[in-house]
Amino acid sequence: MPTLDAPHPGSGTLHEPAPEAATVPEALVQDLWAQQRFDTEGLKTTDGEPIAIRDPGRLNTDAGPDFQNAHVRIGGMDWRGQVEVHTTSGEWFRHDHHTDPRFNSVVLHVTLHADMWTGGLLRADESALPELALYPRLDTPLRELLYSFRTRADDDTLPCASRWDEVPSPIRTSWIRRLAQDRLTEKRDHLPDPSDTSPATILHERLFAGLGYAKNDAPMTTLARRTPPAVLRPLDTPPEREALLLGTAGLLPEPGDLLEADRPTADYTMALRDHFRRLQVRLDVRPMASTAWTFFRLRPNNFPPLRIAQAAAWYAEGGLLHEAPVSTLRTALGQDTPVATLREALAASPPAFWRTHYHLTKRAAEHTPSLGTSRRDTLLVNAVVPVLLQDADQRGNAAQADAALDVLRALPASQDRVVRRFQDLGTDPESAYDAQGLHELYKNYCSAGGCLDCQIGQHLLGD
């Protein structure tokens, strides 16, 4: 039978019946969520909790939840994790997500239409899952959205690509750099309130998340919150820190998984298991499910066990997180060569075991397990500079804020998919700062159809 949608709350008029839920492709609902094409003012979950969407996350093209690394605030609490999208709530059960531990990291379920299951979704760990229903919040008729979706071009060329060269370079550059400032201000403002969370803990969480890349950002954030600085710093030895982090992550192999391992690998892993068993009793640690972690399509250098070992190295004596990390960053910022000094501060070299291992069950060819320069630069952009900007704002130190932004102006631009789109049009970012502007332009204007609000679009449309 056709699905009739409820009228908008507070409305006394009848609305058009929506197309059958089965005729609405899930990809359209994903687009609505990704581009925030609905009224976001005064949003509430289906249970009546206020919800603010800080970041809808990035579309996941692999197995697992639809959007990764989302940031939402529900009922006064910040949540970072995954978002799953369906046309109806019941699809959560029909797809067996309620029995799949990979979906325990979902912080919000987004449904187009409410149904008999709405408000009653559970994760595999039996915790309740908040939901948001989009249909009552749509500001464009669903039939019109569906028609546009089905008749759109197959490619995702930038709207103004064919006329990009008609925009004077100074206009493009000025707008991109203004957007860079907006993006970095947004990153600063989306950090936890320092009156509730210490700056050292905020830095700890953002650095861990940065080591997770897109695919393991959420579980690394969860790990960081379960093992805060106050727990890690008192531990005396590198094996204890590694054991606590890897054990809490649920990534310490069982003895049966080591039957084919060589003797040094098995000995190292069993020693970590012994350390974790004692620490777990003492600290009352609750391990994560190993299925929370993604290995699929990752290069070995990005495997979670190695990244976690690098995080543990930050807590070794002389490591950035060992003592007064924000003060250390302030000092580095004031040096004659702040970029080099900050890169050095982020150095993380795990024990020699990791020179021949990417995980804990098998020996690998020898490699360098330390954090590379490009990864440290990414951490500067996404973790260190936002924390320094927040610190400068809290202390009223405009000079520190300017110095932090100058670090990004001195860093090379990233070479990612978004940046390459603009390079193909002839716009090469001069720095990481410019690259941030291109990301903001692509996300909030090009992809969202915001040409009328974009200075580049306004120039072209004004001709």
Coordinates of C-alpha atoms in Angstrom, one line a residue:
M1 CA 0.0 0.0 0.0
P2 CA 1.2 3.6 -0.6
T3 CA 2.8 5.2 2.4
L4 CA 1.0 8.4 3.5
D5 CA 3.3 10.8 5.3
A6 CA 2.2 12.6 8.4
P7 CA 1.6 16.4 7.9
H8 CA 4.2 18.8 9.2
P9 CA 4.0 19.3 12.9
G10 CA 1.8 22.2 13.9
S11 CA 0.2 22.3 10.4
G12 CA -3.6 22.2 10.1
T13 CA -3.5 21.5 6.3
L14 CA -3.2 18.3 4.4
H15 CA -0.1 17.6 2.4
E16 CA 0.5 15.6 -0.7
P17 CA 0.9 11.9 -0.1
A18 CA 4.6 11.0 -0.5
P19 CA 5.7 8.5 -3.1
E20 CA 5.9 4.9 -1.8
A21 CA 8.9 4.5 0.4
A22 CA 10.0 1.7 -1.9
T23 CA 10.2 4.1 -4.8
V24 CA 12.5 6.5 -3.1
P25 CA 16.2 5.4 -3.5
E26 CA 18.3 5.4 -0.4
A27 CA 20.9 7.4 -2.3
L28 CA 18.4 10.3 -2.4
V29 CA 18.1 10.2 1.3
Q30 CA 21.9 10.1 1.6
D31 CA 22.0 13.2 -0.6
L32 CA 19.5 15.0 1.6
W33 CA 21.5 14.2 4.7
A34 CA 24.9 15.0 3.1
Q35 CA 23.8 18.4 1.7
Q36 CA 21.5 19.1 4.7
R37 CA 18.6 19.8 2.4
F38 CA 16.0 20.2 5.1
D39 CA 15.1 22.7 7.9
T40 CA 17.7 22.3 10.5
E41 CA 16.3 24.9 12.9
G42 CA 14.9 23.5 16.1
L43 CA 15.5 19.9 15.1
K44 CA 14.4 17.1 17.5
T45 CA 14.9 13.4 17.5
T46 CA 11.8 11.2 17.2
D47 CA 11.9 11.0 21.1
G48 CA 11.8 14.8 21.4
E49 CA 15.5 15.4 22.2
P50 CA 17.0 18.6 20.7
I51 CA 19.6 17.8 18.0
A52 CA 22.2 20.0 16.3
I53 CA 24.2 18.7 13.4
R54 CA 27.8 19.9 13.6
D55 CA 29.0 17.8 10.7
P56 CA 27.0 15.2 8.7
G57 CA 30.1 13.2 8.1
R58 CA 31.6 11.7 5.0
L59 CA 29.8 9.2 2.7
N60 CA 31.3 5.7 3.2
T61 CA 31.8 3.7 0.0
D62 CA 32.9 0.5 1.8
A63 CA 31.0 -1.9 4.0
G64 CA 29.6 -0.4 7.2
P65 CA 27.4 2.6 8.2
D66 CA 26.6 5.1 5.5
F67 CA 28.4 8.2 6.9
Q68 CA 31.6 8.2 8.9
N69 CA 33.0 10.8 11.4
A70 CA 29.7 12.7 11.9
H71 CA 29.4 15.1 14.8
V72 CA 26.0 15.7 16.3
R73 CA 24.8 17.2 19.6
I74 CA 21.8 15.4 21.1
G75 CA 20.2 16.5 24.3
G76 CA 23.2 18.7 25.2
M77 CA 25.8 15.9 24.6
D78 CA 28.3 15.8 21.8
W79 CA 28.5 12.6 19.8
R80 CA 31.1 11.7 17.1
G81 CA 30.6 8.5 15.1
Q82 CA 28.7 7.1 12.2
V83 CA 25.3 7.8 10.8
E84 CA 23.1 5.2 9.1
V85 CA 20.5 6.3 6.6
H86 CA 17.3 4.5 5.4
T87 CA 14.0 5.4 3.8
T88 CA 12.1 3.9 6.7
S89 CA 13.1 2.9 10.3
G90 CA 12.2 -0.8 9.7
E91 CA 15.1 -1.2 7.3
W92 CA 17.5 -1.1 10.3
F93 CA 16.0 -4.5 11.3
R94 CA 15.6 -5.8 7.8
H95 CA 19.3 -5.3 7.1
D96 CA 20.2 -7.0 10.4
H97 CA 22.1 -3.9 11.7
H98 CA 20.7 -4.7 15.1
T99 CA 22.9 -7.8 15.3
D100 CA 26.0 -6.3 13.6
P101 CA 28.6 -5.0 16.1
R102 CA 30.0 -2.8 13.4
F103 CA 26.9 -0.6 13.8
N104 CA 27.4 -0.1 17.5
S105 CA 29.3 3.1 16.6
V106 CA 26.2 4.6 14.9
V107 CA 25.3 7.7 16.8
L108 CA 22.2 8.6 14.8
H109 CA 19.7 6.8 12.5
V110 CA 18.3 9.1 9.8
T111 CA 15.0 7.9 8.2
L112 CA 13.0 9.6 5.5
H113 CA 9.6 8.3 6.7
A114 CA 8.5 7.3 10.1
D115 CA 6.9 3.8 10.5
M116 CA 5.9 1.4 13.2
W117 CA 9.6 0.8 14.2
T118 CA 10.5 4.5 14.6
G119 CA 11.7 5.3 18.1
G120 CA 12.4 1.6 18.9
L121 CA 15.7 0.9 17.2
L122 CA 18.5 -0.9 19.1
R123 CA 22.1 -1.5 18.4
A124 CA 23.8 -4.9 18.7
D125 CA 24.9 -4.0 22.3
E126 CA 21.2 -3.4 23.1
S127 CA 21.6 0.3 23.5
A128 CA 18.8 2.6 22.2
L129 CA 19.6 4.4 18.9
P130 CA 18.4 8.0 18.5
E131 CA 16.5 8.8 15.3
L132 CA 15.8 11.7 13.1
A133 CA 12.9 11.7 10.5
L134 CA 13.5 14.0 7.6
Y135 CA 10.2 14.1 5.7
P136 CA 8.5 16.6 8.1
R137 CA 11.5 18.9 7.8
L138 CA 11.8 19.0 4.0
D139 CA 11.5 22.5 2.5
T140 CA 11.1 21.1 -1.1
P141 CA 8.3 18.7 -2.1
L142 CA 9.6 15.2 -2.1
R143 CA 8.3 14.6 -5.7
E144 CA 10.4 17.5 -6.9
L145 CA 13.4 16.2 -5.1
L146 CA 12.9 12.7 -6.5
Y147 CA 12.5 14.1 -10.1
S148 CA 15.7 16.2 -9.8
F149 CA 17.6 13.2 -8.4
R150 CA 16.5 10.9 -11.3
T151 CA 17.2 13.4 -14.0
R152 CA 20.5 14.8 -12.8
A153 CA 23.7 14.3 -14.8
D154 CA 25.6 11.2 -14.2
D155 CA 28.9 13.0 -13.4
D156 CA 29.6 15.3 -10.5
T157 CA 31.5 18.0 -12.4
L158 CA 31.7 21.3 -10.5
P159 CA 28.9 23.5 -11.6
C160 CA 31.1 26.3 -12.8
A161 CA 33.9 24.1 -14.2
S162 CA 33.4 25.2 -17.8
R163 CA 33.6 28.9 -16.9
W164 CA 36.2 28.7 -14.1
D165 CA 38.8 30.7 -16.1
E166 CA 36.3 33.5 -16.6
V167 CA 36.7 34.4 -12.9
P168 CA 39.7 36.7 -12.3
S169 CA 42.3 35.0 -10.2
P170 CA 42.3 37.7 -7.4
I171 CA 38.5 37.0 -6.9
R172 CA 39.0 33.3 -6.7
T173 CA 42.0 33.6 -4.3
S174 CA 40.4 36.1 -2.0
W175 CA 37.2 33.9 -1.7
I176 CA 39.1 30.7 -1.2
R177 CA 41.2 32.2 1.6
R178 CA 38.1 33.7 3.3
L179 CA 36.6 30.3 3.2
A180 CA 39.7 28.8 4.7
Q181 CA 39.3 31.2 7.7
D182 CA 35.6 30.1 8.0
R183 CA 36.6 26.4 8.0
L184 CA 39.3 26.8 10.6
T185 CA 37.0 28.9 12.8
E186 CA 34.4 26.1 12.5
K187 CA 36.9 23.5 13.5
R188 CA 37.9 25.5 16.5
D189 CA 34.3 26.1 17.5
H190 CA 33.4 22.4 17.2
L191 CA 35.9 21.3 19.8
P192 CA 34.5 20.4 23.2
D193 CA 34.1 23.3 25.6
P194 CA 37.4 23.8 27.5
S195 CA 35.4 24.6 30.6
D196 CA 34.0 21.0 30.5
T197 CA 37.0 19.2 29.0
S198 CA 40.7 20.1 29.7
P199 CA 42.7 21.3 26.7
A200 CA 45.1 18.4 27.1
T201 CA 42.2 15.9 26.9
I202 CA 40.8 17.7 23.8
L203 CA 44.2 17.5 22.1
H204 CA 44.5 13.8 23.1
E205 CA 41.1 13.0 21.5
R206 CA 41.8 15.0 18.3
L207 CA 45.2 13.4 17.8
F208 CA 43.9 9.9 18.3
A209 CA 41.1 10.6 15.9
G210 CA 43.6 12.0 13.4
L211 CA 45.6 8.7 13.5
G212 CA 42.4 6.9 12.5
Y213 CA 42.1 8.5 9.2
A214 CA 38.5 8.6 7.8
K215 CA 37.8 4.9 8.3
N216 CA 38.9 4.6 11.9
D217 CA 38.3 8.1 13.2
A218 CA 35.2 7.1 15.3
P219 CA 36.7 4.0 17.0
M220 CA 40.0 6.0 17.7
T221 CA 37.8 8.7 19.3
T222 CA 36.1 6.1 21.4
L223 CA 39.4 4.6 22.5
A224 CA 40.7 8.1 23.4
R225 CA 37.7 8.7 25.6
R226 CA 38.0 5.3 27.4
T227 CA 41.8 5.9 28.0
P228 CA 42.1 9.6 28.9
P229 CA 45.4 11.3 29.8
A230 CA 44.7 10.8 33.5
V231 CA 44.7 7.1 33.0
L232 CA 47.7 6.8 30.6
R233 CA 50.2 9.1 32.2
P234 CA 50.6 7.2 35.5
L235 CA 51.6 4.0 33.6
D236 CA 55.3 3.4 34.0
T237 CA 56.4 1.6 30.9
P238 CA 55.7 1.5 27.1
P239 CA 54.4 -2.1 27.3
E240 CA 51.8 -1.0 29.9
R241 CA 50.6 1.9 27.7
E242 CA 50.5 -0.3 24.6
A243 CA 48.7 -3.1 26.5
L244 CA 46.1 -0.7 27.9
L245 CA 45.4 0.9 24.5
L246 CA 45.4 -2.3 22.4
G247 CA 43.5 -4.2 25.0
T248 CA 40.8 -1.5 25.4
A249 CA 40.6 -1.4 21.6
G250 CA 39.8 -5.1 21.6
L251 CA 42.8 -5.8 19.3
L252 CA 44.9 -8.1 21.5
P253 CA 44.7 -11.5 19.8
E254 CA 43.5 -14.6 21.7
P255 CA 46.2 -17.3 22.4
G256 CA 44.6 -19.5 19.7
D257 CA 45.2 -16.8 17.1
L258 CA 49.0 -17.1 17.7
L259 CA 49.4 -20.8 16.9
E260 CA 51.2 -20.0 13.6
A261 CA 53.0 -16.9 14.9
D262 CA 56.8 -16.9 15.2
R263 CA 58.2 -17.0 18.8
P264 CA 59.1 -13.3 19.2
T265 CA 55.6 -12.2 17.9
A266 CA 53.8 -14.6 20.3
D267 CA 56.0 -13.7 23.3
Y268 CA 55.4 -9.9 22.7
T269 CA 51.7 -10.3 22.3
M270 CA 51.3 -12.6 25.3
A271 CA 53.2 -10.2 27.4
L272 CA 50.8 -7.4 26.4
R273 CA 47.9 -9.7 27.3
D274 CA 49.3 -10.3 30.7
H275 CA 49.8 -6.5 31.3
F276 CA 46.3 -5.8 30.1
R277 CA 44.7 -8.5 32.3
R278 CA 46.2 -6.8 35.4
L279 CA 45.4 -3.3 34.2
Q280 CA 41.8 -4.2 33.3
V281 CA 41.2 -5.4 36.9
R282 CA 42.9 -2.3 38.4
L283 CA 41.3 0.3 36.1
D284 CA 37.9 -1.4 35.4
V285 CA 38.4 -1.0 31.7
R286 CA 35.6 -2.0 29.3
P287 CA 37.1 -3.3 26.0
M288 CA 35.7 -2.3 22.6
A289 CA 34.5 -4.9 20.1
S290 CA 37.3 -5.8 17.6
T291 CA 34.7 -5.4 14.8
A292 CA 34.6 -1.7 15.4
W293 CA 37.8 -1.4 13.5
T294 CA 38.2 -1.3 9.7
F295 CA 41.2 -2.9 8.0
F296 CA 39.6 -3.3 4.6
R297 CA 41.3 -1.4 1.8
L298 CA 43.8 0.1 4.3
R299 CA 47.5 0.2 3.6
P300 CA 49.5 -1.7 6.3
N301 CA 50.9 1.5 7.6
N302 CA 47.4 2.6 8.5
F303 CA 46.4 -0.7 10.3
P304 CA 44.9 0.2 13.7
P305 CA 47.4 -1.7 15.9
L306 CA 50.4 0.2 14.5
R307 CA 48.5 3.5 14.7
I308 CA 47.6 2.8 18.3
A309 CA 51.2 1.9 19.1
Q310 CA 52.2 5.3 17.7
A311 CA 49.6 7.0 20.0
A312 CA 51.1 5.1 23.0
A313 CA 54.5 6.5 22.0
W314 CA 53.2 10.1 22.6
Y315 CA 52.9 9.2 26.3
A316 CA 56.6 8.0 26.6
E317 CA 59.0 10.3 28.4
G318 CA 59.7 13.2 26.0
G319 CA 56.5 12.5 24.0
L320 CA 54.1 15.3 23.3
L321 CA 51.3 14.0 25.5
H322 CA 53.6 13.0 28.4
E323 CA 53.3 16.3 30.2
A324 CA 51.8 19.8 29.6
P325 CA 51.2 19.2 25.8
V326 CA 49.4 22.5 25.1
S327 CA 52.2 24.5 26.8
T328 CA 54.7 22.5 24.6
L329 CA 52.8 23.5 21.5
R330 CA 52.6 27.2 22.5
T331 CA 56.4 27.2 23.0
A332 CA 56.9 25.5 19.6
L333 CA 54.7 28.1 18.0
G334 CA 57.0 30.8 19.2
Q335 CA 60.2 29.3 17.8
D336 CA 62.1 30.7 14.8
T337 CA 61.0 27.6 12.8
P338 CA 57.6 26.7 14.2
V339 CA 56.6 24.2 11.5
A340 CA 59.8 22.1 12.0
T341 CA 59.4 22.4 15.8
L342 CA 55.8 21.3 15.8
R343 CA 56.5 18.4 13.5
E344 CA 59.2 17.3 15.9
A345 CA 56.8 17.6 18.8
L346 CA 54.5 15.2 17.0
A347 CA 57.2 12.6 16.5
A348 CA 56.1 9.2 17.7
S349 CA 58.4 6.1 17.5
P350 CA 57.0 2.9 18.8
P351 CA 59.2 0.1 20.2
A352 CA 61.5 -1.9 17.9
F353 CA 58.8 -4.7 17.7
W354 CA 56.8 -2.5 15.4
R355 CA 59.7 -2.3 12.9
T356 CA 58.7 -5.8 11.7
H357 CA 54.9 -5.7 12.5
Y358 CA 51.8 -4.0 11.5
H359 CA 49.6 -6.1 13.8
L360 CA 50.1 -8.6 16.6
T361 CA 49.8 -12.0 14.9
K362 CA 52.3 -12.0 12.0
R363 CA 55.8 -10.7 11.3
A364 CA 56.2 -8.4 8.3
A365 CA 59.1 -7.0 6.2
E366 CA 61.1 -4.4 8.1
H367 CA 59.8 -0.9 7.8
T368 CA 59.8 2.4 9.6
P369 CA 57.1 2.5 12.2
S370 CA 57.4 6.2 13.1
L371 CA 54.9 8.8 12.0
G372 CA 55.7 10.2 8.6
T373 CA 55.9 13.9 7.8
S374 CA 52.7 13.9 5.7
R375 CA 50.7 12.4 8.6
R376 CA 52.2 14.8 11.0
D377 CA 51.2 17.7 8.7
T378 CA 47.6 16.4 8.6
L379 CA 47.6 16.2 12.4
L380 CA 48.8 19.8 12.5
V381 CA 45.9 20.9 10.2
N382 CA 43.1 18.9 11.9
A383 CA 44.1 18.7 15.5
V384 CA 47.0 20.9 16.6
V385 CA 46.1 24.2 14.9
P386 CA 42.4 24.0 16.0
V387 CA 43.4 23.4 19.6
L388 CA 45.9 26.3 19.4
L389 CA 43.2 28.5 18.0
Q390 CA 40.8 27.5 20.8
D391 CA 43.6 28.1 23.3
A392 CA 44.3 31.5 21.8
D393 CA 40.6 32.4 21.9
Q394 CA 40.3 31.4 25.5
R395 CA 43.3 33.4 26.5
G396 CA 42.5 36.4 24.3
N397 CA 45.8 36.0 22.5
A398 CA 45.3 37.2 18.9
A399 CA 49.1 36.9 18.2
Q400 CA 49.0 33.2 19.0
A401 CA 45.9 32.8 16.7
D402 CA 47.8 34.5 13.8
A403 CA 50.9 32.4 14.4
A404 CA 48.8 29.2 14.3
L405 CA 47.3 30.2 11.0
D406 CA 50.7 31.1 9.7
V407 CA 51.7 27.5 10.3
L408 CA 49.1 26.4 7.8
R409 CA 50.2 29.0 5.3
A410 CA 53.7 27.5 5.5
L411 CA 52.6 23.8 5.2
P412 CA 52.2 22.2 1.8
A413 CA 48.7 21.6 0.4
S414 CA 47.3 18.1 0.7
Q415 CA 47.0 16.1 -2.4
D416 CA 43.5 14.6 -2.0
R417 CA 40.5 14.1 -4.3
V418 CA 39.0 17.6 -3.6
V419 CA 42.2 19.5 -4.1
R420 CA 42.8 17.6 -7.4
R421 CA 39.4 18.7 -8.7
F422 CA 40.5 22.3 -8.5
Q423 CA 44.0 21.6 -9.7
D424 CA 42.4 20.1 -12.9
L425 CA 40.8 23.6 -13.4
G426 CA 44.2 25.3 -13.1
T427 CA 43.9 26.4 -9.4
D428 CA 46.9 25.1 -7.4
P429 CA 46.7 25.8 -3.7
E430 CA 49.8 27.4 -2.4
S431 CA 49.5 26.0 1.1
A432 CA 47.5 23.9 3.5
Y433 CA 45.6 27.0 4.4
D434 CA 44.5 27.4 0.8
A435 CA 43.6 23.7 0.6
Q436 CA 41.3 24.2 3.6
G437 CA 39.5 26.9 1.6
L438 CA 39.0 24.6 -1.3
H439 CA 37.5 22.0 0.9
E440 CA 35.1 24.5 2.3
L441 CA 34.2 25.7 -1.1
Y442 CA 33.6 22.2 -2.4
K443 CA 31.6 21.0 0.6
N444 CA 29.4 23.9 1.4
Y445 CA 29.0 25.6 -2.0
C446 CA 29.8 23.3 -5.0
S447 CA 28.3 20.2 -3.6
A448 CA 25.4 21.9 -1.9
G449 CA 24.3 24.0 -4.9
G450 CA 25.2 27.2 -3.1
C451 CA 26.2 29.1 -6.3
L452 CA 24.1 32.2 -5.4
D453 CA 26.0 32.6 -2.1
C454 CA 29.4 31.9 -3.6
Q455 CA 31.5 34.9 -4.8
I456 CA 32.7 32.9 -7.7
G457 CA 29.2 32.0 -8.7
Q458 CA 28.0 35.5 -8.2
H459 CA 30.7 36.8 -10.5
L460 CA 29.6 34.4 -13.2
L461 CA 25.9 34.9 -12.8
G462 CA 26.3 38.7 -12.7
D463 CA 27.8 38.7 -16.2

